GROMACS .gro file of C-alpha atoms in nm:
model
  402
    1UNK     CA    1  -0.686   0.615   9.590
    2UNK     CA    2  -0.864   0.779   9.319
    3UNK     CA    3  -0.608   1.117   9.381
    4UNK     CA    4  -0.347   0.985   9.417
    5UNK     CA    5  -0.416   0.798   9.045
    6UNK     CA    6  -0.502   1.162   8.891
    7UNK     CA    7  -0.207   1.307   9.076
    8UNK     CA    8   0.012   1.031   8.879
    9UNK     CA    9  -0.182   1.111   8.546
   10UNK     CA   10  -0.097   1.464   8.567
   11UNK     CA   11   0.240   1.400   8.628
   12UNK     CA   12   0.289   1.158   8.354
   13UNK     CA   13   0.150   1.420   8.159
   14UNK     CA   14   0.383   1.663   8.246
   15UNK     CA   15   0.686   1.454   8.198
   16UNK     CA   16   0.615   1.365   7.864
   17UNK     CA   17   0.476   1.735   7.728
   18UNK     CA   18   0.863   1.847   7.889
   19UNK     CA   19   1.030   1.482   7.641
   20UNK     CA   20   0.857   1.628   7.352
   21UNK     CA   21   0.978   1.993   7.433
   22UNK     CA   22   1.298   1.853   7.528
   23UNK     CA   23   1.322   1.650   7.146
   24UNK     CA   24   1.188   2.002   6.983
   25UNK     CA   25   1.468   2.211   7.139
   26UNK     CA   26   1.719   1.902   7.050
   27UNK     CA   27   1.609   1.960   6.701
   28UNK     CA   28   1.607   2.319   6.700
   29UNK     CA   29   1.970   2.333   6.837
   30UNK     CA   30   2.107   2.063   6.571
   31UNK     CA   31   1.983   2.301   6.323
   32UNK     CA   32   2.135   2.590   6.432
   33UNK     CA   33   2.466   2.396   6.518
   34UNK     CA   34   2.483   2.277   6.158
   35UNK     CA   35   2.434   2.640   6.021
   36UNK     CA   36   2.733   2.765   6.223
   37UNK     CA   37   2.512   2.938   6.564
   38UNK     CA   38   2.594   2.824   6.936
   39UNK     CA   39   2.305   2.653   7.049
   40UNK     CA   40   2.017   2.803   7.326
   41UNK     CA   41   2.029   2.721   7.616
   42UNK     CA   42   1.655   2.685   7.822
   43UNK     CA   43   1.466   2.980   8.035
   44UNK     CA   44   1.202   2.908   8.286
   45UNK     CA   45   1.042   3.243   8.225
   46UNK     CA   46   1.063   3.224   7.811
   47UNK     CA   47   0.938   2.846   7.860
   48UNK     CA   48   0.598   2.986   8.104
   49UNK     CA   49   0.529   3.234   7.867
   50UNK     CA   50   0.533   3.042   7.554
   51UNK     CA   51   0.314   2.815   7.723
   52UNK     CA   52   0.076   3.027   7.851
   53UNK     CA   53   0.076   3.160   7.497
   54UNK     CA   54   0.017   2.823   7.332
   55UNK     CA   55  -0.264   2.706   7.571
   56UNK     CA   56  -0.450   3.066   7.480
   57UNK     CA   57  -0.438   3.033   7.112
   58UNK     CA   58  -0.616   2.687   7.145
   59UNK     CA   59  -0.851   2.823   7.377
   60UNK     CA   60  -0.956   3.112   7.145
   61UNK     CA   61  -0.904   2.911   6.853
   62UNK     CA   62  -0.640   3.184   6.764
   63UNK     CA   63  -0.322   3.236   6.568
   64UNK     CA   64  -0.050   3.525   6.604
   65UNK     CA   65   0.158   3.663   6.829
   66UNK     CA   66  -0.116   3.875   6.992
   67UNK     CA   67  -0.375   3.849   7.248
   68UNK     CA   68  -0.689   4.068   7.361
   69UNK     CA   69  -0.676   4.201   7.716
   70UNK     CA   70  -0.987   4.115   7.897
   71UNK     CA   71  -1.009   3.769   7.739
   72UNK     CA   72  -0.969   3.438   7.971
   73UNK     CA   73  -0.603   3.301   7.989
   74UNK     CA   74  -0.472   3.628   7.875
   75UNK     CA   75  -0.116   3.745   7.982
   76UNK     CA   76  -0.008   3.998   7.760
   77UNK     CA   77  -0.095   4.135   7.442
   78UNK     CA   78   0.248   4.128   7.325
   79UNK     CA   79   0.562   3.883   7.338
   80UNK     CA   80   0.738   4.145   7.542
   81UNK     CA   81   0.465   4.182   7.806
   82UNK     CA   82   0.385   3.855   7.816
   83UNK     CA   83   0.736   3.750   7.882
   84UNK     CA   84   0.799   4.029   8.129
   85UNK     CA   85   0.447   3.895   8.318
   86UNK     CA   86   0.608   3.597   8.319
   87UNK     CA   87   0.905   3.694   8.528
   88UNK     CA   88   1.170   3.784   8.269
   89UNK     CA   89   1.347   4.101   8.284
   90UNK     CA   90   1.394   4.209   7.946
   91UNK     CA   91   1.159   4.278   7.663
   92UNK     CA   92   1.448   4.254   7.396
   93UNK     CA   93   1.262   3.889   7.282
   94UNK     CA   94   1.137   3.713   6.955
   95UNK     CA   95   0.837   3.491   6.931
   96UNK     CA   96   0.790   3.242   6.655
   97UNK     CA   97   0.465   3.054   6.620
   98UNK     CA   98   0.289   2.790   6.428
   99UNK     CA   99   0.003   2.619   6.458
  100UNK     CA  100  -0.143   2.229   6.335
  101UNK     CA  101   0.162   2.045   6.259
  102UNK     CA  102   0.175   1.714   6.440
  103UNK     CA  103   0.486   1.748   6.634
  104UNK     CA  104   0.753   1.984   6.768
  105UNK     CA  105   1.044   1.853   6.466
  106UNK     CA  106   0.775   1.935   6.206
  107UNK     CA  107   0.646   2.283   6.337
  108UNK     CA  108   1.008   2.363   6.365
  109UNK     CA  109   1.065   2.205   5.984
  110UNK     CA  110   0.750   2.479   5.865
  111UNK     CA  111   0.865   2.772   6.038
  112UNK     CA  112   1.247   2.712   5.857
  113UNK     CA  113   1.068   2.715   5.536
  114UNK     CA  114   0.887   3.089   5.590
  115UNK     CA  115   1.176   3.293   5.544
  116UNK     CA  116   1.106   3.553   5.804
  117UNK     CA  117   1.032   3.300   6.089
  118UNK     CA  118   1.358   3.119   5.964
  119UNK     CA  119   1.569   3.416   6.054
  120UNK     CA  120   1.397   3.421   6.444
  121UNK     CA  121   1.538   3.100   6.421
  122UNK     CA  122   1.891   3.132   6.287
  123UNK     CA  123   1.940   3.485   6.493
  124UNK     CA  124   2.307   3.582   6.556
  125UNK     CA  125   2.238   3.761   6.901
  126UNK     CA  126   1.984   3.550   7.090
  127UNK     CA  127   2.132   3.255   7.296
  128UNK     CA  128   1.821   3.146   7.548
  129UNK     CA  129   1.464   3.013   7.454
  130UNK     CA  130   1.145   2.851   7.621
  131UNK     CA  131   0.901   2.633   7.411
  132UNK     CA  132   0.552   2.614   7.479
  133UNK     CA  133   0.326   2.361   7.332
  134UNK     CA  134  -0.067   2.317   7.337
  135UNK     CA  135  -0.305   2.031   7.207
  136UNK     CA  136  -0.649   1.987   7.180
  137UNK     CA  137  -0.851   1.632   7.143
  138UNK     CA  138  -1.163   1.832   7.084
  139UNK     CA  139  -1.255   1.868   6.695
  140UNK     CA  140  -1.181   2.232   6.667
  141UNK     CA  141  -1.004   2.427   6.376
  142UNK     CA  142  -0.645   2.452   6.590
  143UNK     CA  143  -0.578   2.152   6.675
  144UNK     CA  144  -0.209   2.213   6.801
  145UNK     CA  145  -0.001   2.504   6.897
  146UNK     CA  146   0.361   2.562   6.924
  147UNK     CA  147   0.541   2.918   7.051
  148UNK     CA  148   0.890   3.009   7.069
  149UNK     CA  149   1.052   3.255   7.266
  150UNK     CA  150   1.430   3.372   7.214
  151UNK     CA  151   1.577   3.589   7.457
  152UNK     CA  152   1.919   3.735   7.494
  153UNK     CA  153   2.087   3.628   7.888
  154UNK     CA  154   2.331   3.924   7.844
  155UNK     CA  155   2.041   4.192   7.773
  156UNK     CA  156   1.832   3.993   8.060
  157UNK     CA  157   2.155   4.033   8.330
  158UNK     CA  158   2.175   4.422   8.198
  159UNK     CA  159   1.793   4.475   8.343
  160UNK     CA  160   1.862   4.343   8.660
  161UNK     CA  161   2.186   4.580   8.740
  162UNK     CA  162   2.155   4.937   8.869
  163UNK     CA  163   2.296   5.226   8.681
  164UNK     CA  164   2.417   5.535   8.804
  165UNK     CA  165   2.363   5.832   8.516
  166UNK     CA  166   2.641   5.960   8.345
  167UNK     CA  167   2.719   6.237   8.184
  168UNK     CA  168   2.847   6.226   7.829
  169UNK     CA  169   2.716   5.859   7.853
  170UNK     CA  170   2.390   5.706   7.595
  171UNK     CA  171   2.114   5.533   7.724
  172UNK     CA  172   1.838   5.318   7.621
  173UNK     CA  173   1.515   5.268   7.745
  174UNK     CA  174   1.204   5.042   7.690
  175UNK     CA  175   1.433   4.713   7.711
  176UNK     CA  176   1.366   4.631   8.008
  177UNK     CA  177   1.048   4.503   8.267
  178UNK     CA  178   1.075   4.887   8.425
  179UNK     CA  179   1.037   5.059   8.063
  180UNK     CA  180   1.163   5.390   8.188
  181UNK     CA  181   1.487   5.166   8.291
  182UNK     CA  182   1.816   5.353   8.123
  183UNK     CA  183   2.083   5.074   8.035
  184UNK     CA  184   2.419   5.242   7.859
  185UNK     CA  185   2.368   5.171   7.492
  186UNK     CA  186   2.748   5.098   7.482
  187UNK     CA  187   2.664   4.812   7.723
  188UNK     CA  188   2.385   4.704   7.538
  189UNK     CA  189   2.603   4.678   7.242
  190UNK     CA  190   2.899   4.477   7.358
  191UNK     CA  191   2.674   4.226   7.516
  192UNK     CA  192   2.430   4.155   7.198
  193UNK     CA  193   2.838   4.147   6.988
  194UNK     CA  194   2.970   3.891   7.286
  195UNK     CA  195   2.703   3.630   7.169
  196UNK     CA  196   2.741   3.732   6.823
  197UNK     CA  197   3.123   3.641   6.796
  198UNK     CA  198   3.052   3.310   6.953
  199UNK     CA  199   2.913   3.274   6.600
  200UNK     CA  200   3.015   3.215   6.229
  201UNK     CA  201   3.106   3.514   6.046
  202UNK     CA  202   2.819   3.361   5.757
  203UNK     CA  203   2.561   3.161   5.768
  204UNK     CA  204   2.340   2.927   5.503
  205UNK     CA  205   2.034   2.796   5.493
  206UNK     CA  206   1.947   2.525   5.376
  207UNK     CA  207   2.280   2.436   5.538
  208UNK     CA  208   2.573   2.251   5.344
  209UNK     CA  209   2.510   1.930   5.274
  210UNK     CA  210   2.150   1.941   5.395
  211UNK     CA  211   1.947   1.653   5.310
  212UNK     CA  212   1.521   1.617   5.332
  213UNK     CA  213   1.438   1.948   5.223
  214UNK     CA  214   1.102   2.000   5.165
  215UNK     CA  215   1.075   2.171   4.778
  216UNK     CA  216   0.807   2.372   4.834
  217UNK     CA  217   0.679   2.707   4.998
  218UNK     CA  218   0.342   2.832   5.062
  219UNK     CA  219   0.247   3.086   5.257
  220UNK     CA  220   0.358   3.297   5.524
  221UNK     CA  221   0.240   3.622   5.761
  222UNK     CA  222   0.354   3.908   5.644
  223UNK     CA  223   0.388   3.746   5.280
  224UNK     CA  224   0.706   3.750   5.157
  225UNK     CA  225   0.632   3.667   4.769
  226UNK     CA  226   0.271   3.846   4.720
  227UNK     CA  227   0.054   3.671   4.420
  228UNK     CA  228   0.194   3.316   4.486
  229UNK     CA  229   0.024   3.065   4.610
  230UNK     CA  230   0.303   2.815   4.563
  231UNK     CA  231   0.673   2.829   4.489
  232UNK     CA  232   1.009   2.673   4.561
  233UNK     CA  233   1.196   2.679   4.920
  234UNK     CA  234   1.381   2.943   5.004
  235UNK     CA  235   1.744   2.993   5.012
  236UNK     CA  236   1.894   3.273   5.258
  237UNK     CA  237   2.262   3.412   5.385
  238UNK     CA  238   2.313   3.634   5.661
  239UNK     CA  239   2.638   3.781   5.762
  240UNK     CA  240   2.750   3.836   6.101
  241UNK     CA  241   2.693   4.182   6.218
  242UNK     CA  242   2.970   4.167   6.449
  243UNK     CA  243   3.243   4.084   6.161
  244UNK     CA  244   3.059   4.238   5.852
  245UNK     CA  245   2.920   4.593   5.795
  246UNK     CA  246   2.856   4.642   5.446
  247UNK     CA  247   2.790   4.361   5.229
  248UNK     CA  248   2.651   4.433   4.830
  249UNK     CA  249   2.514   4.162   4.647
  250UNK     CA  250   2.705   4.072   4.283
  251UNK     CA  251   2.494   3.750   4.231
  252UNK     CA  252   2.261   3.471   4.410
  253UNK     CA  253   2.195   3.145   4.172
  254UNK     CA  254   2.057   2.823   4.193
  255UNK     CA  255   2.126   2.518   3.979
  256UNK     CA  256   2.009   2.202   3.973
  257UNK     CA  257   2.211   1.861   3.998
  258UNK     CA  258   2.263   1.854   3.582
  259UNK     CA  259   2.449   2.224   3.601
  260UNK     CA  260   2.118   2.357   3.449
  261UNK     CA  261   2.053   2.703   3.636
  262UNK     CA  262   1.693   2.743   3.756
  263UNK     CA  263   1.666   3.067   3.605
  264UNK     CA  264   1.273   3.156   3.762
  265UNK     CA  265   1.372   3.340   4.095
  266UNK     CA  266   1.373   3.621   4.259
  267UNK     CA  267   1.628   3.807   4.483
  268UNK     CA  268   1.506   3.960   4.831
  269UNK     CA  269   1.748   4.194   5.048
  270UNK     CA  270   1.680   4.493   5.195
  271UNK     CA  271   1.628   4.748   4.977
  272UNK     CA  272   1.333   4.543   4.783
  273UNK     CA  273   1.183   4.345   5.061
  274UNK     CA  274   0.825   4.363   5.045
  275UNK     CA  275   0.778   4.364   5.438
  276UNK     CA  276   1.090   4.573   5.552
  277UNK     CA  277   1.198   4.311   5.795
  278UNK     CA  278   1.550   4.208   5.589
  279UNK     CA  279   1.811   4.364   5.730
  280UNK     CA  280   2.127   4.534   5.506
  281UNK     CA  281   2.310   4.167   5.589
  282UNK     CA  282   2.012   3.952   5.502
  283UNK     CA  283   1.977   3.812   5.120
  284UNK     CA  284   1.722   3.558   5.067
  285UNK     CA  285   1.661   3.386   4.683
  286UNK     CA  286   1.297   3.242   4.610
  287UNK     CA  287   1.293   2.985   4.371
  288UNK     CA  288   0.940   3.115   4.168
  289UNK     CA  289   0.822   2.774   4.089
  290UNK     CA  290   0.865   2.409   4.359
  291UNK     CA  291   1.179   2.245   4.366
  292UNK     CA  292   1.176   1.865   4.236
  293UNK     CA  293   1.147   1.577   4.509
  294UNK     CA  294   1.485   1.379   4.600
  295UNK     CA  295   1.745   1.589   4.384
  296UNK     CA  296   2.033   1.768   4.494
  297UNK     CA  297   2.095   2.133   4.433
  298UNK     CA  298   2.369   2.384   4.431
  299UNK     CA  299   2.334   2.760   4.553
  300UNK     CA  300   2.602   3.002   4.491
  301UNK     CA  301   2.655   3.332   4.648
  302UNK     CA  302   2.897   3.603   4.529
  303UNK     CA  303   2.937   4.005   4.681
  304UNK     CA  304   3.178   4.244   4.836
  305UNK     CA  305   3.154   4.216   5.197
  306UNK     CA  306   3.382   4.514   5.394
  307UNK     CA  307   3.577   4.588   5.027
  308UNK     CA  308   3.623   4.259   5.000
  309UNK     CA  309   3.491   3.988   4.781
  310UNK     CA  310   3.297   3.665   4.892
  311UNK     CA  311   3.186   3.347   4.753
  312UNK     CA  312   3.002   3.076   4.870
  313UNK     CA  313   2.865   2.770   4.710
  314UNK     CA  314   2.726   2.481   4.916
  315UNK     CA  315   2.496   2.170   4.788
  316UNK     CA  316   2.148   2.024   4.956
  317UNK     CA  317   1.935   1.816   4.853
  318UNK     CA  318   1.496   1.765   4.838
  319UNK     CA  319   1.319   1.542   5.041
  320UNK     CA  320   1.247   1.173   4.954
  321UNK     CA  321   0.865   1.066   4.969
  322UNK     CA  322   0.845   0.744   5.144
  323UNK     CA  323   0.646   0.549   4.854
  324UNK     CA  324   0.626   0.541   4.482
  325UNK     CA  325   0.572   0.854   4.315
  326UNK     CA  326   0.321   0.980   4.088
  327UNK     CA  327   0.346   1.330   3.896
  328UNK     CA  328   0.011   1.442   3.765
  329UNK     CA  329  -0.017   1.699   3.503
  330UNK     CA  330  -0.300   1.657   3.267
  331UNK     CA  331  -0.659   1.700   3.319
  332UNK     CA  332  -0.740   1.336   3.305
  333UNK     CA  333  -0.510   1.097   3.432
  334UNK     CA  334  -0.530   0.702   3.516
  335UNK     CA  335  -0.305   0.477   3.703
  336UNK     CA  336  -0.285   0.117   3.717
  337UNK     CA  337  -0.188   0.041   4.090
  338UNK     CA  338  -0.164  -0.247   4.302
  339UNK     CA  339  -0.446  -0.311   4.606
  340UNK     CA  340  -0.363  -0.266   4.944
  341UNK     CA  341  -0.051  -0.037   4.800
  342UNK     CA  342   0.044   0.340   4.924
  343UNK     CA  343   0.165   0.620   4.675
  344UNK     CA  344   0.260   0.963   4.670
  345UNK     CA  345   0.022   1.148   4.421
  346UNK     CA  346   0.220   1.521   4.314
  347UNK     CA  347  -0.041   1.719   4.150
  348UNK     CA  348   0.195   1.971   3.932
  349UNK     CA  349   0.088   2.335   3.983
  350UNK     CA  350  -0.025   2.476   3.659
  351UNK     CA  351   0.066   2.877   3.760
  352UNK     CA  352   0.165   3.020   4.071
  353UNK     CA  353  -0.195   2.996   4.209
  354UNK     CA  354  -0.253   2.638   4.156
  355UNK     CA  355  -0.325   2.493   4.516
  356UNK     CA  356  -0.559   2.238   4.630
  357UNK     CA  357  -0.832   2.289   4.841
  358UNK     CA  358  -1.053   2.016   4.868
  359UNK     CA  359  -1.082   1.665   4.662
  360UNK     CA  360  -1.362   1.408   4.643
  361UNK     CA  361  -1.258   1.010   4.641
  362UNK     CA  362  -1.441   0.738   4.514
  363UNK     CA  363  -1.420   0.351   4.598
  364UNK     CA  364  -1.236   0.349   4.917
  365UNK     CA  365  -0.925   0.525   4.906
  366UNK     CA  366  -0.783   0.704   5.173
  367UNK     CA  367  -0.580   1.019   5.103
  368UNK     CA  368  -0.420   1.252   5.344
  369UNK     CA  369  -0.192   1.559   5.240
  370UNK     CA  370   0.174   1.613   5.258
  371UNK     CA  371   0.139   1.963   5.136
  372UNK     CA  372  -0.108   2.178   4.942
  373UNK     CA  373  -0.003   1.991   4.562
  374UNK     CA  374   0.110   1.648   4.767
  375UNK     CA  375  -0.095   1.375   4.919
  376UNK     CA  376  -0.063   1.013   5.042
  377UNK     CA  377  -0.284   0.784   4.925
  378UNK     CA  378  -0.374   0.441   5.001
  379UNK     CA  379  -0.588   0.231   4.770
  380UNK     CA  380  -0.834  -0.069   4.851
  381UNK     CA  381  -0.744  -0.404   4.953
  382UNK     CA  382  -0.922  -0.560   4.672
  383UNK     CA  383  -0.896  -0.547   4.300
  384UNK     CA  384  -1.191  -0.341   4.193
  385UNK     CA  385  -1.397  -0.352   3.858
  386UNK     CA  386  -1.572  -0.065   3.936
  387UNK     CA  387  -1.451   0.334   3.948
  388UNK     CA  388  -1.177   0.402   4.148
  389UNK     CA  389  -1.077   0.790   4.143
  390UNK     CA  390  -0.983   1.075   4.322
  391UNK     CA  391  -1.144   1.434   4.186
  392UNK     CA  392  -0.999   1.790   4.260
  393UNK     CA  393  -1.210   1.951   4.018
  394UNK     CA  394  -0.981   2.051   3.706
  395UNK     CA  395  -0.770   1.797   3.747
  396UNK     CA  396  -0.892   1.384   3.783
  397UNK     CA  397  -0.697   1.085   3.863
  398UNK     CA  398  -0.859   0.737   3.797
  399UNK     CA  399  -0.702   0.455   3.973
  400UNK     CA  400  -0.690   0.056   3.793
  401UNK     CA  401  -0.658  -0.119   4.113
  402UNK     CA  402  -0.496  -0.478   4.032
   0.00000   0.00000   0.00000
């Protein structure tokens, strides 16, 4: 009796880890949809190795796309051998990871805000993925871990045909499971451009019309905007390879619902990305300084793409905070609030650097954070006559709780 109860449990289990990968890749593909890309379709062998990814990172207490040979769990130091382990047969695959969000919509919602792990995301040749998610109820510092792995079918059917050498004819190697395994480059080509095509010839993000965007941007490995701790989400168009070879940037702005340009930015495409990863088609703008809460924006884009010339201007708009909002900017601040109520407390950044780490309460309030300058905060049921506050060391909020 008792087995067949913990035979039911692990099922259970099961079935609703594969609903909540299920929702993630639901809400992956509506994003992609929206920004003009096909959506993936699900691998068995991408899925395993994700997994087997995520459940080593919380076993290690890790985070990355690498893992140490010799170590418990391991199967591959790399995405590529670790899908390849896993039974896939090529190596032509892109990981993304994150780690401690609470839920698959809002890892996927972090990793669109980091510019580089947006572009995994919103890539023009990849049309299979597996999701792989891992959870500990232990208190440990990673809590939760999600991994992504895109894959390319095409590039995947390529590995499994033979190939008789040609002369006259280019090959490639280290694609595939058998490294030393020569697939005609030609081939490889026309197979990554017959996803491609299934495509937009440009893409947007946020997309057009986007609503809920979170306005701010933290951090990121490799670091896209060195020497800021905080700064605005970023905006990014990519052109389709398969339609567009040359593309030169004439402008990239950013205004805000009132026509007033936000003039703080700067401009990342390939020839100044810090990190090398932006490709010749990639431009991204990085608003230097958080976007405001719940107002709508307008991006504009202008170059010469093939000779000719290209503009494109599309609106989003900033998340909403579910409560009343408070912006805090001075040193000492004190709020007359209601007991029992919620709020949203916004702690304005004073420079680039200004972040919170740590804060102390006093008189039974419970805060939580939304992001590094954001928290939720819930005040006592009572009216209090004593001192209500919340302290982040330069900056103090005092609370009149009525």
């Amino acid at each position: 009796m008792f087995l067949r109860f913990s035979l039911f449990l692990m099922f259970l289990l099961v079935s609703l880890e594969a609903k909540s990968e299920d929702g993630g890749l639901n809400y992956l593909n509506m994003m992609r949809e929206k920004s003009g890309l096909i959506k993936l379709k699900t691998n068995k062998a991408l899925h395993n190795a994700a997994a087997s990814h995520a459940h080593y990172l919380i076993q290690h207490q890790r985070n990355g796309h690498y893992e140490t040979k010799g170590t418990s769990a391991y199967t591959g130091s790399t995405p590529s051998q670790r899908v390849v382990q896993a039974g896939y047969p090529s190596t032509f695959v892109m990981e993304n990871v994150s780690i401690n969000t609470v839920g698959q919509k809002k890892s996927i919602d972090n990793l669109f805000s980091a510019i580089y792990h947006r572009l995994v995301f919103l890539n023009f040749d990849k049309d299979e993925i597996g999701l792989g998610v891992s959870s500990s109820k232990k208190k440990r510092q990673v809590k939760h871990a999600y991994v992504y792995n895109l894959g390319s079918s095409g590039i995947a059917e390529l590995c499994s045909r033979p190939f008789t050498l040609t002369r006259g004819v280019y090959y490639m190697t280290e694609i595939c499971k058998q490294s030393s395994k020569m697939v005609p480059q030609s081939l490889f080509e026309e197979t990554k451009n017959n996803v491609r095509r299934k495509n937009s010839e440009i893409i947007v993000y946020p997309y057009a019309e986007q609503t809920d965007i979170w306005p701010a941007f933290y951090n990121e490995s490799p670091d896209p905007l060195p020497g800021y701790a905080v700064s605005g989400f970023p905006l990014s168009v990519q052109f389709n390879p398969v339609y567009h070879t040359h593309v030169r940037l004439q402008s990239f702005r950013l205004f805000d619902e009132n026509g007033q340009e936000i003039k703080e930015t700067k401009i990342l495409q390939y020839n100044n990305d810090p990190n090398h990863i932006l490709t010749k088609l990639e431009f991204v703008l990085m608003p230097l300084k958080r976007l405001e809460f719940d107002t709508k924006y307008i991006a504009v884009f202008e170059g010469i793409a093939n000779g000719t010339k290209v503009k494109k201007l599309w609106k989003f708009r900033t998340a909403k905070p579910e409560g009343k909002l408070y912006r805090v900017s001075r040193t000492k601040t004190t709020l007359a609030v209601k007991a029992g109520s919620s709020a949203i407390l916004y702690m304005v950044p004073d420079s680039r650097k200004d972040i919170l780490h740590s804060y102390r309460s006093r008189g039974g309030i419970n805060a939580s954070f939304l992001d590094q300058n954001t928290l939720k905060v819930t005040f006592p049921k009572r009216r209090s006559s004593g001192r209500v506050s919340l302290d982040f060391g330069k900056k103090k909020v005092f609370f009149d709780v009525q």
